[in-house]
Amino acid sequence: MRLEGGIFNDFICSGDDLDIIATVQISKDSDGNHSYSGLLLENRIPVHLLGLLDEFHELSNSMSFSLVEPILEEIAKYKLRLKYSGLEIFDLLIEGNSISFVTTEPSIG
């Protein structure tokens, strides 16, 4: 559902059955065509996935890229995507009720 100012509501889904794991209010970032950020309105993201996301960002920030690949493979098993557009979600970052992600696979290293 599109709101004013390019902001819209959507759902983050997981798996082939598109299980809804989060409700978000997001907008496309001005600094890139594939970056989105906004608010996490409802969070049903599995605890295991949240741990993987935290570990991924910690390793990425510490430049431990050789350790990132197995974590990315585990995250990929969740098949994260936006419900309405069907866009795949990569580099998902959750800080409190803030959320950001990209919709093209980032290169690592």
PDB file of C-alpha atoms in Angstrom:
ATOM      1  CA  MET A   1       0.000   0.000   0.000  1.00  0.00           C
ATOM      2  CA  ARG A   2       1.554   3.282  -1.132  1.00  0.00           C
ATOM      3  CA  LEU A   3       1.415   6.213   1.269  1.00  0.00           C
ATOM      4  CA  GLU A   4       2.462   9.845   0.771  1.00  0.00           C
ATOM      5  CA  GLY A   5       6.038  10.808  -0.048  1.00  0.00           C
ATOM      6  CA  GLY A   6       7.091   7.513  -1.611  1.00  0.00           C
ATOM      7  CA  ILE A   7       6.529   5.617   1.637  1.00  0.00           C
ATOM      8  CA  PHE A   8       4.695   2.321   1.430  1.00  0.00           C
ATOM      9  CA  ASN A   9       3.655  -0.590   3.603  1.00  0.00           C
ATOM     10  CA  ASP A  10       4.684  -4.119   2.684  1.00  0.00           C
ATOM     11  CA  PHE A  11       5.453  -7.478   4.231  1.00  0.00           C
ATOM     12  CA  ILE A  12       8.719  -9.365   4.430  1.00  0.00           C
ATOM     13  CA  CYS A  13       8.076 -12.971   3.520  1.00  0.00           C
ATOM     14  CA  SER A  14      10.144 -16.097   3.903  1.00  0.00           C
ATOM     15  CA  GLY A  15      10.274 -19.382   2.018  1.00  0.00           C
ATOM     16  CA  ASP A  16       8.397 -20.760  -0.936  1.00  0.00           C
ATOM     17  CA  ASP A  17       5.081 -20.404   0.908  1.00  0.00           C
ATOM     18  CA  LEU A  18       5.740 -16.673   1.455  1.00  0.00           C
ATOM     19  CA  ASP A  19       5.195 -16.848   5.213  1.00  0.00           C
ATOM     20  CA  ILE A  20       4.872 -13.280   6.509  1.00  0.00           C
ATOM     21  CA  ILE A  21       7.585 -12.643   9.097  1.00  0.00           C
ATOM     22  CA  ALA A  22       7.453  -8.838   9.318  1.00  0.00           C
ATOM     23  CA  THR A  23       5.318  -5.837   8.466  1.00  0.00           C
ATOM     24  CA  VAL A  24       7.309  -2.812   7.316  1.00  0.00           C
ATOM     25  CA  GLN A  25       6.783   0.798   6.293  1.00  0.00           C
ATOM     26  CA  ILE A  26       9.586   1.634   3.878  1.00  0.00           C
ATOM     27  CA  SER A  27      10.764   3.981   1.170  1.00  0.00           C
ATOM     28  CA  LYS A  28      13.456   3.781  -1.465  1.00  0.00           C
ATOM     29  CA  ASP A  29      16.644   5.525  -0.344  1.00  0.00           C
ATOM     30  CA  SER A  30      17.834   8.486  -2.393  1.00  0.00           C
ATOM     31  CA  ASP A  31      21.450   7.246  -2.458  1.00  0.00           C
ATOM     32  CA  GLY A  32      20.795   4.082  -4.439  1.00  0.00           C
ATOM     33  CA  ASN A  33      18.234   2.486  -6.704  1.00  0.00           C
ATOM     34  CA  HIS A  34      18.119  -0.758  -4.748  1.00  0.00           C
ATOM     35  CA  SER A  35      18.307   0.448  -1.113  1.00  0.00           C
ATOM     36  CA  TYR A  36      15.287   0.723   1.160  1.00  0.00           C
ATOM     37  CA  SER A  37      14.836   1.841   4.749  1.00  0.00           C
ATOM     38  CA  GLY A  38      12.022   2.508   7.150  1.00  0.00           C
ATOM     39  CA  LEU A  39      10.195   1.151  10.152  1.00  0.00           C
ATOM     40  CA  LEU A  40       9.624  -2.371  11.366  1.00  0.00           C
ATOM     41  CA  LEU A  41       5.944  -2.286  12.343  1.00  0.00           C
ATOM     42  CA  GLU A  42       5.511  -5.941  13.311  1.00  0.00           C
ATOM     43  CA  ASN A  43       8.329  -8.397  13.905  1.00  0.00           C
ATOM     44  CA  ARG A  44       7.806 -12.158  13.629  1.00  0.00           C
ATOM     45  CA  ILE A  45      11.295 -12.825  12.314  1.00  0.00           C
ATOM     46  CA  PRO A  46      12.596 -16.159  13.631  1.00  0.00           C
ATOM     47  CA  VAL A  47      15.135 -15.819  16.444  1.00  0.00           C
ATOM     48  CA  HIS A  48      17.609 -17.984  14.504  1.00  0.00           C
ATOM     49  CA  LEU A  49      17.444 -15.625  11.508  1.00  0.00           C
ATOM     50  CA  LEU A  50      17.886 -12.566  13.744  1.00  0.00           C
ATOM     51  CA  GLY A  51      21.033 -14.170  15.168  1.00  0.00           C
ATOM     52  CA  LEU A  52      22.367 -14.896  11.681  1.00  0.00           C
ATOM     53  CA  LEU A  53      21.716 -11.302  10.592  1.00  0.00           C
ATOM     54  CA  ASP A  54      23.523  -9.936  13.654  1.00  0.00           C
ATOM     55  CA  GLU A  55      26.464 -12.263  13.059  1.00  0.00           C
ATOM     56  CA  PHE A  56      26.607 -11.296   9.374  1.00  0.00           C
ATOM     57  CA  HIS A  57      26.776  -7.577  10.176  1.00  0.00           C
ATOM     58  CA  GLU A  58      29.348  -8.043  12.939  1.00  0.00           C
ATOM     59  CA  LEU A  59      31.613 -10.043  10.610  1.00  0.00           C
ATOM     60  CA  SER A  60      31.099  -7.585   7.734  1.00  0.00           C
ATOM     61  CA  ASN A  61      31.920  -4.609   9.954  1.00  0.00           C
ATOM     62  CA  SER A  62      35.082  -6.321  11.207  1.00  0.00           C
ATOM     63  CA  MET A  63      36.101  -7.092   7.587  1.00  0.00           C
ATOM     64  CA  SER A  64      36.070 -10.858   8.292  1.00  0.00           C
ATOM     65  CA  PHE A  65      34.792 -11.635   4.810  1.00  0.00           C
ATOM     66  CA  SER A  66      36.092 -15.209   4.751  1.00  0.00           C
ATOM     67  CA  LEU A  67      33.694 -16.015   7.605  1.00  0.00           C
ATOM     68  CA  VAL A  68      30.699 -14.291   6.011  1.00  0.00           C
ATOM     69  CA  GLU A  69      29.967 -16.774   3.214  1.00  0.00           C
ATOM     70  CA  PRO A  70      28.599 -19.610   5.411  1.00  0.00           C
ATOM     71  CA  ILE A  71      26.375 -17.113   7.228  1.00  0.00           C
ATOM     72  CA  LEU A  72      25.043 -15.755   3.922  1.00  0.00           C
ATOM     73  CA  GLU A  73      24.266 -19.304   2.794  1.00  0.00           C
ATOM     74  CA  GLU A  74      22.200 -19.870   5.945  1.00  0.00           C
ATOM     75  CA  ILE A  75      20.376 -16.550   5.514  1.00  0.00           C
ATOM     76  CA  ALA A  76      19.666 -17.378   1.844  1.00  0.00           C
ATOM     77  CA  LYS A  77      17.741 -20.483   2.930  1.00  0.00           C
ATOM     78  CA  TYR A  78      15.047 -18.158   4.286  1.00  0.00           C
ATOM     79  CA  LYS A  79      14.374 -16.795   0.752  1.00  0.00           C
ATOM     80  CA  LEU A  80      13.502 -13.314   2.017  1.00  0.00           C
ATOM     81  CA  ARG A  81      11.417 -11.093  -0.259  1.00  0.00           C
ATOM     82  CA  LEU A  82       8.865  -8.299  -0.266  1.00  0.00           C
ATOM     83  CA  LYS A  83       5.345  -9.636  -0.682  1.00  0.00           C
ATOM     84  CA  TYR A  84       3.843  -7.132  -3.116  1.00  0.00           C
ATOM     85  CA  SER A  85       6.796  -6.557  -5.450  1.00  0.00           C
ATOM     86  CA  GLY A  86       8.358 -10.000  -5.061  1.00  0.00           C
ATOM     87  CA  LEU A  87      11.796  -8.377  -4.809  1.00  0.00           C
ATOM     88  CA  GLU A  88      14.419 -10.468  -3.037  1.00  0.00           C
ATOM     89  CA  ILE A  89      15.897  -8.942   0.120  1.00  0.00           C
ATOM     90  CA  PHE A  90      19.618  -8.898   0.899  1.00  0.00           C
ATOM     91  CA  ASP A  91      21.740  -7.261   3.593  1.00  0.00           C
ATOM     92  CA  LEU A  92      18.796  -6.946   5.987  1.00  0.00           C
ATOM     93  CA  LEU A  93      19.684  -4.777   8.982  1.00  0.00           C
ATOM     94  CA  ILE A  94      17.386  -4.322  11.971  1.00  0.00           C
ATOM     95  CA  GLU A  95      18.213  -1.834  14.721  1.00  0.00           C
ATOM     96  CA  GLY A  96      15.361  -1.399  17.174  1.00  0.00           C
ATOM     97  CA  ASN A  97      12.350  -0.597  15.020  1.00  0.00           C
ATOM     98  CA  SER A  98      14.474   0.684  12.104  1.00  0.00           C
ATOM     99  CA  ILE A  99      15.044  -1.544   9.104  1.00  0.00           C
ATOM    100  CA  SER A 100      17.139  -1.330   5.953  1.00  0.00           C
ATOM    101  CA  PHE A 101      17.996  -3.681   3.118  1.00  0.00           C
ATOM    102  CA  VAL A 102      18.913  -3.867  -0.549  1.00  0.00           C
ATOM    103  CA  THR A 103      17.076  -5.693  -3.314  1.00  0.00           C
ATOM    104  CA  THR A 104      20.105  -6.756  -5.340  1.00  0.00           C
ATOM    105  CA  GLU A 105      22.721  -9.126  -4.016  1.00  0.00           C
ATOM    106  CA  PRO A 106      25.702  -7.111  -2.756  1.00  0.00           C
ATOM    107  CA  SER A 107      29.222  -8.088  -3.729  1.00  0.00           C
ATOM    108  CA  ILE A 108      31.478  -9.044  -0.838  1.00  0.00           C
ATOM    109  CA  GLY A 109      35.146  -8.336  -0.481  1.00  0.00           C
TER     110      GLY A 109
END
